[in-house]
Amino acid sequence: MVKKFFSIIFAFILAFSVILTPLTASAYEVTGVDITAKAGMLVSMDTGEILYSNNIDQKVYPASLTKIMTVTLMLESGKYDPTGKVAMTKEVQRLISGTGSAVSNFQIGEEITQLDLVYTVLMSSFGDCAYLAAIYYGGSVEGFVAMMNDKAAELGLTGTHYSNPVGLHEDENYTTVRDVYILMTYALKNETFKTICSAPRHTIEATNMSGKRTLSTTNFLIDNTTNYYYQYAKGGKTGYTDKAGRCLVSFASYNGYNYMCVLMNCPANADRRYEFAESAALYRWAFNNFSFKEVANSTDPVCEMPIELSLDTDFVALYFEKPFVTVLPNEADDSTIVVKPHLKSESVEAPVKKGDVLGTADVVYAEQVIATVNLVAGNSVKESKMLVVLKYVKGFFGSIYMKVVYVIIAFAVVIFILMIIRLNMVRIKKRRVKYIPYGKRKGDRNEH
């Protein structure tokens, strides 16, 4: 029952706060899994915590993961109409010819619905269909690529740049593992996108030039006819070029826990698809070894903060702004988790309202900060009018202006004292009588 509750809560969080969830640093060592990918991550879609990371901000080539952005723009376009028709063109076939990209069998002039076009780009990863979409929704390939880069900037994909809508290798078509995670998480907000990247099969009804046909996903994790099928995998997108290697972004859910895995530049081996095997292994490791834990609630105080200008109390208790739940190893307990408060100042002046943010607290596990949470006042504190008046009086007499006045007064006093001393000296001088010895007075004579 508890896990069902968590599942509902975190599904809500995923739907409405997707790209706003910060990624926290990984504090864990993957055990029992050998990872060949040159860059990758496993992240909780519920809490944003990274359980495994490797070179997540390093430049990598996305190959057909590029089409995640292509489809995102298709579905967000004002021109998108799922039942509207789009026809294959000679220009598109010219653009894709000789690139080595997977292509559809659509003939020039053959019409398919726009919804089917999305399936061909996202699920089957057809390069010609990606070009067709770019021209239709962007007016030209160049115009659509500009839209892709504008959207990347909007989403904060600072390590990403697009030069084509297909994922063909070009030096200026690059990304990072972190950006792939942010983009995929954003894209999954669209229910059509989520449905398509979770489908193993899709049937295109007969067109004006062909009969009914069935498309298959390139993501073997969700295809139960392959040896790489993983029952808890829910969807994803694959990519491959010689320079990019095997790439896969996928997501999986089990018992209320949701994870996304991004693996880039896996070895291209005809006998083994490392991107599928290693993604499944990482999911098993996470599902078996981690669980939700309430690190802190919002009912127990974390610390106290001195308060001034109040006669009611000398301290205000600080609490977590909201209960903090994260994914931690099953063996983690209160003794392994440390909460380190950081107050905004040494004290706070009244009035204080309940809920005012007065600091933050780092949640530390295995010597790594796994989250930073706001600390808020647990109750309101009124100010004392008398103490406020005394504060202003004290502030007035201690202000810089009064200090100038004090200096002027002191200088005036010194001048006044010096003038008094000088006047006294003049008076003394005027009263002084010259002394003449008695026997030397003028006119004195000796008489015998």
Short mmCIF file of C-alpha atoms in Angstrom, two decimals:
data_model
loop_
_atom_site.label_atom_id
_atom_site.label_comp_id
_atom_site.label_asym_id
_atom_site.label_seq_id
_atom_site.Cartn_x
_atom_site.Cartn_y
_atom_site.Cartn_z
CA MET A 1 0.00 0.00 0.00
CA VAL A 2 2.82 2.40 0.87
CA LYS A 3 4.64 1.72 -2.39
CA LYS A 4 1.42 2.20 -4.33
CA PHE A 5 1.06 5.59 -2.66
CA PHE A 6 4.64 6.52 -3.62
CA SER A 7 3.99 5.36 -7.18
CA ILE A 8 1.01 7.69 -7.56
CA ILE A 9 2.82 10.66 -6.02
CA PHE A 10 5.94 10.26 -8.12
CA ALA A 11 3.99 9.73 -11.34
CA PHE A 12 2.37 13.10 -10.64
CA ILE A 13 5.76 14.72 -10.03
CA LEU A 14 7.13 13.26 -13.29
CA ALA A 15 4.21 14.57 -15.29
CA PHE A 16 4.33 18.16 -14.05
CA SER A 17 7.88 18.97 -12.96
CA VAL A 18 9.94 16.98 -15.38
CA ILE A 19 12.91 19.11 -16.34
CA LEU A 20 12.85 21.16 -13.17
CA THR A 21 14.08 18.26 -11.05
CA PRO A 22 17.76 18.74 -10.35
CA LEU A 23 20.12 15.83 -10.79
CA THR A 24 22.03 14.93 -7.67
CA ALA A 25 25.48 13.41 -7.63
CA SER A 26 25.96 9.66 -7.61
CA ALA A 27 27.17 8.23 -4.32
CA TYR A 28 27.17 4.56 -5.28
CA GLU A 29 29.38 1.95 -6.85
CA VAL A 30 27.71 -0.42 -9.31
CA THR A 31 28.28 -4.03 -8.26
CA GLY A 32 27.91 -7.13 -10.39
CA VAL A 33 27.61 -5.21 -13.65
CA ASP A 34 30.36 -4.63 -16.24
CA ILE A 35 29.67 -1.45 -18.20
CA THR A 36 31.29 -1.06 -21.62
CA ALA A 37 29.54 2.21 -22.51
CA LYS A 38 31.96 5.14 -22.65
CA ALA A 39 29.33 7.42 -21.14
CA GLY A 40 26.11 6.71 -19.29
CA MET A 41 23.86 7.14 -16.31
CA LEU A 42 21.07 5.48 -14.37
CA VAL A 43 18.75 7.98 -12.71
CA SER A 44 15.62 7.74 -10.60
CA MET A 45 12.74 9.32 -12.50
CA ASP A 46 10.98 9.73 -9.15
CA THR A 47 13.60 11.72 -7.23
CA GLY A 48 16.22 12.79 -9.79
CA GLU A 49 18.97 10.95 -7.94
CA ILE A 50 21.73 9.44 -10.08
CA LEU A 51 22.64 5.92 -9.02
CA TYR A 52 25.27 5.39 -11.73
CA SER A 53 27.14 7.98 -13.79
CA ASN A 54 30.07 8.05 -16.16
CA ASN A 55 31.14 11.04 -18.28
CA ILE A 56 27.61 12.44 -18.24
CA ASP A 57 28.73 15.91 -19.39
CA GLN A 58 31.24 14.70 -21.98
CA LYS A 59 30.54 15.40 -25.66
CA VAL A 60 29.12 12.34 -27.44
CA TYR A 61 27.40 11.71 -30.77
CA PRO A 62 23.69 10.88 -30.44
CA ALA A 63 23.09 8.99 -33.70
CA SER A 64 19.33 8.35 -33.95
CA LEU A 65 18.67 9.63 -30.43
CA THR A 66 18.54 12.88 -32.40
CA LYS A 67 15.08 11.79 -33.51
CA ILE A 68 13.76 12.32 -29.97
CA MET A 69 14.03 16.04 -30.68
CA THR A 70 12.70 15.58 -34.22
CA VAL A 71 9.54 13.87 -32.97
CA THR A 72 9.12 16.33 -30.08
CA LEU A 73 8.93 19.18 -32.58
CA MET A 74 6.59 17.22 -34.84
CA LEU A 75 4.11 16.65 -32.02
CA GLU A 76 4.34 20.24 -30.78
CA SER A 77 3.90 21.77 -34.24
CA GLY A 78 0.75 23.71 -34.99
CA LYS A 79 0.66 21.79 -38.28
CA TYR A 80 0.45 18.40 -36.57
CA ASP A 81 -2.76 16.55 -37.37
CA PRO A 82 -2.64 12.81 -36.59
CA THR A 83 -5.09 11.99 -39.39
CA GLY A 84 -3.67 14.45 -41.91
CA LYS A 85 -1.70 12.98 -44.83
CA VAL A 86 1.91 13.55 -45.87
CA ALA A 87 3.40 12.26 -49.14
CA MET A 88 6.91 10.94 -49.74
CA THR A 89 8.91 13.16 -52.11
CA LYS A 90 11.77 12.79 -54.57
CA GLU A 91 13.76 15.42 -52.64
CA VAL A 92 13.63 13.31 -49.48
CA GLN A 93 14.85 10.21 -51.28
CA ARG A 94 17.69 12.23 -52.75
CA LEU A 95 18.70 13.54 -49.31
CA ILE A 96 18.79 10.10 -47.69
CA SER A 97 20.44 8.27 -50.60
CA GLY A 98 23.91 6.97 -49.77
CA THR A 99 23.82 7.94 -46.09
CA GLY A 100 23.53 4.38 -44.77
CA SER A 101 20.45 5.30 -42.74
CA ALA A 102 17.59 2.87 -42.28
CA VAL A 103 14.81 3.78 -44.71
CA SER A 104 11.16 2.98 -45.30
CA ASN A 105 9.78 1.44 -48.48
CA PHE A 106 7.45 4.36 -49.17
CA GLN A 107 7.28 5.33 -52.83
CA ILE A 108 7.37 8.84 -54.19
CA GLY A 109 3.83 10.19 -53.88
CA GLU A 110 2.76 7.59 -51.31
CA GLU A 111 0.66 9.15 -48.54
CA ILE A 112 0.64 8.20 -44.87
CA THR A 113 -1.00 9.81 -41.86
CA GLN A 114 1.06 12.13 -39.70
CA LEU A 115 0.60 9.76 -36.76
CA ASP A 116 2.06 6.94 -38.85
CA LEU A 117 4.91 9.26 -39.81
CA VAL A 118 5.71 9.73 -36.12
CA TYR A 119 5.80 5.95 -35.68
CA THR A 120 8.20 5.56 -38.58
CA VAL A 121 10.59 8.16 -37.15
CA LEU A 122 10.48 7.24 -33.46
CA MET A 123 9.77 3.51 -33.39
CA SER A 124 11.38 2.29 -36.61
CA SER A 125 13.95 5.12 -36.89
CA PHE A 126 13.62 5.60 -40.67
CA GLY A 127 15.92 8.38 -41.88
CA ASP A 128 13.90 9.27 -44.97
CA CYS A 129 10.82 9.80 -42.80
CA ALA A 130 12.79 12.11 -40.50
CA TYR A 131 13.76 14.24 -43.50
CA LEU A 132 10.15 14.20 -44.72
CA ALA A 133 9.01 15.45 -41.30
CA ALA A 134 11.68 18.15 -41.19
CA ILE A 135 10.64 19.60 -44.55
CA TYR A 136 6.92 19.38 -43.80
CA TYR A 137 7.01 20.90 -40.30
CA GLY A 138 10.00 23.21 -40.73
CA GLY A 139 9.61 24.34 -44.33
CA SER A 140 13.12 23.09 -45.08
CA VAL A 141 15.75 20.92 -43.46
CA GLU A 142 17.71 24.02 -42.47
CA GLY A 143 14.64 25.66 -40.99
CA PHE A 144 13.78 22.57 -38.99
CA VAL A 145 17.35 22.22 -37.67
CA ALA A 146 17.18 25.81 -36.48
CA MET A 147 13.97 24.89 -34.62
CA MET A 148 15.77 21.94 -33.06
CA ASN A 149 18.56 24.14 -31.71
CA ASP A 150 16.10 26.74 -30.47
CA LYS A 151 14.25 24.03 -28.54
CA ALA A 152 17.52 22.70 -27.15
CA ALA A 153 18.32 26.17 -25.82
CA GLU A 154 14.82 26.47 -24.36
CA LEU A 155 15.26 23.18 -22.48
CA GLY A 156 18.71 24.12 -21.18
CA LEU A 157 20.56 21.51 -23.23
CA THR A 158 23.85 23.38 -22.94
CA GLY A 159 25.95 20.50 -24.29
CA THR A 160 23.83 19.83 -27.37
CA HIS A 161 23.90 21.05 -30.97
CA TYR A 162 22.03 19.66 -33.96
CA SER A 163 23.04 19.79 -37.63
CA ASN A 164 20.51 17.32 -39.09
CA PRO A 165 17.17 15.79 -38.03
CA VAL A 166 18.17 12.18 -38.65
CA GLY A 167 21.22 11.63 -36.46
CA LEU A 168 23.64 11.11 -39.32
CA HIS A 169 27.20 11.57 -38.14
CA GLU A 170 28.44 15.14 -38.40
CA ASP A 171 30.91 16.83 -36.08
CA GLU A 172 28.34 19.52 -35.25
CA ASN A 173 25.64 17.01 -34.33
CA TYR A 174 26.47 16.22 -30.70
CA THR A 175 25.04 16.02 -27.20
CA THR A 176 25.75 14.77 -23.67
CA VAL A 177 24.28 12.00 -21.53
CA ARG A 178 22.79 14.58 -19.15
CA ASP A 179 21.11 16.40 -22.04
CA VAL A 180 19.67 13.14 -23.42
CA TYR A 181 18.12 12.50 -20.01
CA ILE A 182 16.63 16.00 -19.82
CA LEU A 183 15.27 15.81 -23.38
CA MET A 184 13.80 12.33 -22.98
CA THR A 185 12.17 13.24 -19.68
CA TYR A 186 10.61 16.29 -21.31
CA ALA A 187 9.47 14.32 -24.36
CA LEU A 188 7.70 11.75 -22.19
CA LYS A 189 5.31 14.45 -20.98
CA ASN A 190 3.59 14.03 -24.35
CA GLU A 191 1.32 10.98 -24.16
CA THR A 192 1.56 10.31 -27.90
CA PHE A 193 5.35 10.25 -27.68
CA LYS A 194 5.23 7.96 -24.65
CA THR A 195 2.79 5.57 -26.33
CA ILE A 196 4.84 5.33 -29.53
CA CYS A 197 8.24 4.78 -27.91
CA SER A 198 6.64 2.08 -25.73
CA ALA A 199 5.10 0.13 -28.63
CA PRO A 200 6.84 -2.99 -29.99
CA ARG A 201 4.66 -3.08 -33.13
CA HIS A 202 2.54 -0.75 -35.21
CA THR A 203 0.37 -1.42 -38.24
CA ILE A 204 0.11 1.10 -41.05
CA GLU A 205 -3.12 0.67 -42.92
CA ALA A 206 -3.18 0.41 -46.71
CA THR A 207 -2.13 3.60 -48.46
CA ASN A 208 -2.80 4.99 -51.91
CA MET A 209 0.16 2.97 -53.24
CA SER A 210 0.66 0.01 -50.88
CA GLY A 211 -1.14 -2.54 -48.77
CA LYS A 212 -1.17 -2.85 -45.00
CA ARG A 213 2.26 -3.22 -43.36
CA THR A 214 3.58 -3.74 -39.81
CA LEU A 215 6.49 -1.84 -38.27
CA SER A 216 8.71 -3.22 -35.49
CA THR A 217 10.58 -1.36 -32.77
CA THR A 218 14.38 -1.14 -32.79
CA ASN A 219 14.35 -1.33 -28.98
CA PHE A 220 14.81 -5.02 -28.16
CA LEU A 221 14.18 -4.44 -24.44
CA ILE A 222 10.44 -4.17 -25.15
CA ASP A 223 10.28 -6.78 -27.93
CA ASN A 224 9.43 -10.18 -26.45
CA THR A 225 10.53 -11.94 -29.63
CA THR A 226 14.19 -11.07 -28.94
CA ASN A 227 16.75 -12.44 -26.51
CA TYR A 228 17.11 -9.00 -24.90
CA TYR A 229 13.50 -8.60 -23.82
CA TYR A 230 13.24 -7.20 -20.27
CA GLN A 231 9.78 -7.45 -18.77
CA TYR A 232 10.02 -4.22 -16.73
CA ALA A 233 11.30 -2.06 -19.60
CA LYS A 234 8.62 0.35 -20.79
CA GLY A 235 10.13 2.12 -23.77
CA GLY A 236 13.05 4.03 -25.21
CA LYS A 237 15.00 4.99 -28.32
CA THR A 238 18.03 3.44 -29.99
CA GLY A 239 20.79 4.91 -32.13
CA TYR A 240 23.86 3.80 -34.04
CA THR A 241 26.60 5.14 -36.27
CA ASP A 242 30.22 4.05 -36.55
CA LYS A 243 31.39 7.12 -34.62
CA ALA A 244 28.56 7.15 -32.07
CA GLY A 245 28.63 3.43 -31.35
CA ARG A 246 25.52 1.74 -30.00
CA CYS A 247 23.31 4.17 -28.04
CA LEU A 248 20.18 3.59 -26.01
CA VAL A 249 17.96 5.66 -23.75
CA SER A 250 15.30 3.59 -22.02
CA PHE A 251 13.06 3.60 -18.98
CA ALA A 252 11.73 0.85 -16.75
CA SER A 253 9.26 0.52 -13.88
CA TYR A 254 8.80 -2.05 -11.14
CA ASN A 255 6.75 -2.03 -7.95
CA GLY A 256 6.37 1.76 -7.93
CA TYR A 257 10.00 2.54 -8.81
CA ASN A 258 10.87 4.27 -12.09
CA TYR A 259 14.33 4.58 -13.64
CA MET A 260 15.82 5.93 -16.84
CA CYS A 261 19.05 4.56 -18.28
CA VAL A 262 21.21 6.30 -20.88
CA LEU A 263 24.14 4.40 -22.41
CA MET A 264 26.24 6.01 -25.14
CA ASN A 265 28.99 4.65 -27.35
CA CYS A 266 28.67 0.96 -26.51
CA PRO A 267 30.73 -1.48 -28.62
CA ALA A 268 29.18 -2.54 -31.91
CA ASN A 269 29.40 -6.32 -31.84
CA ALA A 270 27.47 -8.65 -34.11
CA ASP A 271 27.26 -11.32 -31.39
CA ARG A 272 26.12 -9.15 -28.48
CA ARG A 273 24.04 -6.00 -28.09
CA TYR A 274 25.75 -4.50 -25.07
CA GLU A 275 23.39 -1.52 -24.81
CA PHE A 276 20.41 -3.80 -24.10
CA ALA A 277 22.17 -6.30 -21.85
CA GLU A 278 23.85 -3.62 -19.72
CA SER A 279 20.72 -1.48 -19.40
CA ALA A 280 18.75 -4.47 -18.13
CA ALA A 281 21.57 -5.34 -15.71
CA LEU A 282 21.57 -1.80 -14.32
CA TYR A 283 17.81 -1.90 -13.84
CA ARG A 284 18.06 -5.21 -11.95
CA TRP A 285 20.81 -3.76 -9.75
CA ALA A 286 18.67 -0.73 -8.89
CA PHE A 287 15.43 -2.64 -8.31
CA ASN A 288 17.17 -5.18 -6.08
CA ASN A 289 19.33 -2.82 -4.02
CA PHE A 290 17.50 0.50 -3.61
CA SER A 291 14.25 1.66 -2.08
CA PHE A 292 12.40 4.82 -1.14
CA LYS A 293 13.33 6.20 2.26
CA GLU A 294 11.94 9.20 4.08
CA VAL A 295 15.15 10.95 5.10
CA ALA A 296 13.38 13.74 6.95
CA ASN A 297 9.82 14.74 7.72
CA SER A 298 8.36 18.20 8.21
CA THR A 299 7.23 17.61 11.81
CA ASP A 300 10.54 17.20 13.65
CA PRO A 301 12.77 20.29 14.09
CA VAL A 302 16.20 20.22 12.44
CA CYS A 303 17.79 23.05 14.42
CA GLU A 304 17.08 26.42 16.08
CA MET A 305 17.91 29.95 15.00
CA PRO A 306 18.38 32.87 17.44
CA ILE A 307 15.69 35.54 17.07
CA GLU A 308 15.92 39.21 17.96
CA LEU A 309 13.34 41.96 18.66
CA SER A 310 10.98 39.56 20.41
CA LEU A 311 10.08 39.30 24.08
CA ASP A 312 8.23 36.01 23.54
CA THR A 313 11.18 33.76 22.63
CA ASP A 314 14.91 33.78 21.97
CA PHE A 315 14.85 31.07 19.27
CA VAL A 316 12.71 29.86 16.37
CA ALA A 317 12.70 26.17 15.41
CA LEU A 318 13.53 25.28 11.79
CA TYR A 319 11.95 22.38 9.90
CA PHE A 320 12.28 20.80 6.47
CA GLU A 321 10.03 22.68 4.06
CA LYS A 322 8.42 19.38 3.07
CA PRO A 323 9.04 15.70 3.76
CA PHE A 324 12.11 14.56 1.86
CA VAL A 325 11.97 11.13 0.23
CA THR A 326 14.81 9.75 -1.86
CA VAL A 327 16.17 6.51 -3.24
CA LEU A 328 18.82 4.96 -1.01
CA PRO A 329 20.46 1.55 -0.62
CA ASN A 330 18.31 -0.92 1.26
CA GLU A 331 20.84 -1.07 4.12
CA ALA A 332 20.86 2.70 4.67
CA ASP A 333 19.40 3.85 8.00
CA ASP A 334 19.32 6.99 10.15
CA SER A 335 22.86 6.38 11.39
CA THR A 336 24.27 6.58 7.83
CA ILE A 337 22.47 9.79 6.87
CA VAL A 338 23.69 13.20 8.07
CA VAL A 339 21.77 16.47 7.88
CA LYS A 340 23.97 19.59 7.81
CA PRO A 341 22.09 22.90 8.30
CA HIS A 342 23.28 26.14 6.67
CA LEU A 343 21.50 29.21 8.09
CA LYS A 344 21.19 32.42 6.08
CA SER A 345 22.55 34.43 9.03
CA GLU A 346 23.58 34.03 12.66
CA SER A 347 20.17 35.31 13.81
CA VAL A 348 16.89 36.63 12.45
CA GLU A 349 14.80 39.62 13.49
CA ALA A 350 11.12 39.41 14.36
CA PRO A 351 8.55 39.42 12.91
CA VAL A 352 8.92 35.94 11.42
CA LYS A 353 6.11 34.12 9.62
CA LYS A 354 5.62 30.39 9.78
CA GLY A 355 7.10 28.93 6.57
CA ASP A 356 9.68 31.67 5.98
CA VAL A 357 12.80 30.15 4.42
CA LEU A 358 15.67 30.85 6.83
CA GLY A 359 18.29 28.45 5.52
CA THR A 360 19.01 25.15 3.82
CA ALA A 361 20.19 21.72 4.87
CA ASP A 362 22.46 19.32 3.00
CA VAL A 363 21.43 15.67 3.20
CA VAL A 364 24.63 13.63 3.17
CA TYR A 365 24.98 9.91 2.55
CA ALA A 366 28.32 8.13 2.12
CA GLU A 367 30.07 11.51 2.36
CA GLN A 368 28.16 12.76 -0.70
CA VAL A 369 25.50 15.46 -0.70
CA ILE A 370 22.46 13.75 -2.17
CA ALA A 371 20.10 16.71 -1.77
CA THR A 372 19.76 20.26 -0.47
CA VAL A 373 16.43 21.11 1.17
CA ASN A 374 15.01 24.43 2.39
CA LEU A 375 14.68 25.03 6.14
CA VAL A 376 11.64 27.05 7.21
CA ALA A 377 10.38 28.65 10.42
CA GLY A 378 8.13 26.29 12.32
CA ASN A 379 6.04 29.05 13.88
CA SER A 380 5.35 32.76 13.64
CA VAL A 381 7.04 35.17 16.07
CA LYS A 382 5.75 38.70 16.71
CA GLU A 383 8.02 41.67 17.18
CA SER A 384 8.16 43.72 20.36
CA LYS A 385 7.31 47.36 19.61
CA MET A 386 9.47 48.53 22.50
CA LEU A 387 12.49 46.59 21.26
CA VAL A 388 11.93 47.91 17.74
CA VAL A 389 11.91 51.52 19.05
CA LEU A 390 15.07 50.86 21.07
CA LYS A 391 16.67 49.37 17.97
CA TYR A 392 15.95 52.50 15.93
CA VAL A 393 17.09 54.79 18.71
CA LYS A 394 20.28 52.82 19.07
CA GLY A 395 20.64 52.75 15.32
CA PHE A 396 20.13 56.50 15.10
CA PHE A 397 22.76 57.31 17.70
CA GLY A 398 25.09 54.75 16.18
CA SER A 399 24.58 55.91 12.60
CA ILE A 400 27.31 57.41 10.46
CA TYR A 401 25.58 60.79 10.61
CA MET A 402 25.67 60.85 14.37
CA LYS A 403 29.28 59.78 14.32
CA VAL A 404 30.03 62.84 12.17
CA VAL A 405 28.13 64.99 14.66
CA TYR A 406 30.11 63.44 17.50
CA VAL A 407 33.37 64.32 15.75
CA ILE A 408 32.20 67.89 15.11
CA ILE A 409 31.16 68.32 18.74
CA ALA A 410 34.43 66.86 19.97
CA PHE A 411 36.35 69.18 17.65
CA ALA A 412 34.31 72.16 18.86
CA VAL A 413 34.95 71.24 22.49
CA VAL A 414 38.67 71.03 21.84
CA ILE A 415 38.61 74.43 20.09
CA PHE A 416 36.59 75.88 22.96
CA ILE A 417 39.04 74.57 25.55
CA LEU A 418 42.00 75.95 23.61
CA MET A 419 40.31 79.37 23.38
CA ILE A 420 39.64 79.40 27.15
CA ILE A 421 43.24 78.52 27.83
CA ARG A 422 44.42 81.29 25.51
CA LEU A 423 42.17 83.92 27.12
CA ASN A 424 43.35 82.96 30.58
CA MET A 425 46.96 83.27 29.50
CA VAL A 426 46.31 86.83 28.16
CA ARG A 427 44.69 87.90 31.42
CA ILE A 428 47.58 86.54 33.46
CA LYS A 429 50.04 88.42 31.28
CA LYS A 430 48.24 91.75 31.77
CA ARG A 431 48.29 91.41 35.54
CA ARG A 432 51.97 90.69 35.74
CA VAL A 433 54.11 93.56 37.47
CA LYS A 434 57.76 93.98 36.64
CA TYR A 435 59.93 93.39 39.75
CA ILE A 436 62.61 95.98 40.61
CA PRO A 437 65.04 95.31 43.53
CA TYR A 438 64.70 97.80 46.45
CA GLY A 439 68.25 99.17 46.40
CA LYS A 440 68.15 99.85 42.63
CA ARG A 441 65.22 102.24 42.48
CA LYS A 442 65.80 105.38 40.47
CA GLY A 443 66.83 108.36 42.67
CA ASP A 444 67.99 106.32 45.65
CA ARG A 445 71.11 107.75 47.40
CA ASN A 446 73.35 106.77 50.32
CA GLU A 447 73.25 109.28 53.16
CA HIS A 448 75.70 109.41 56.09
#
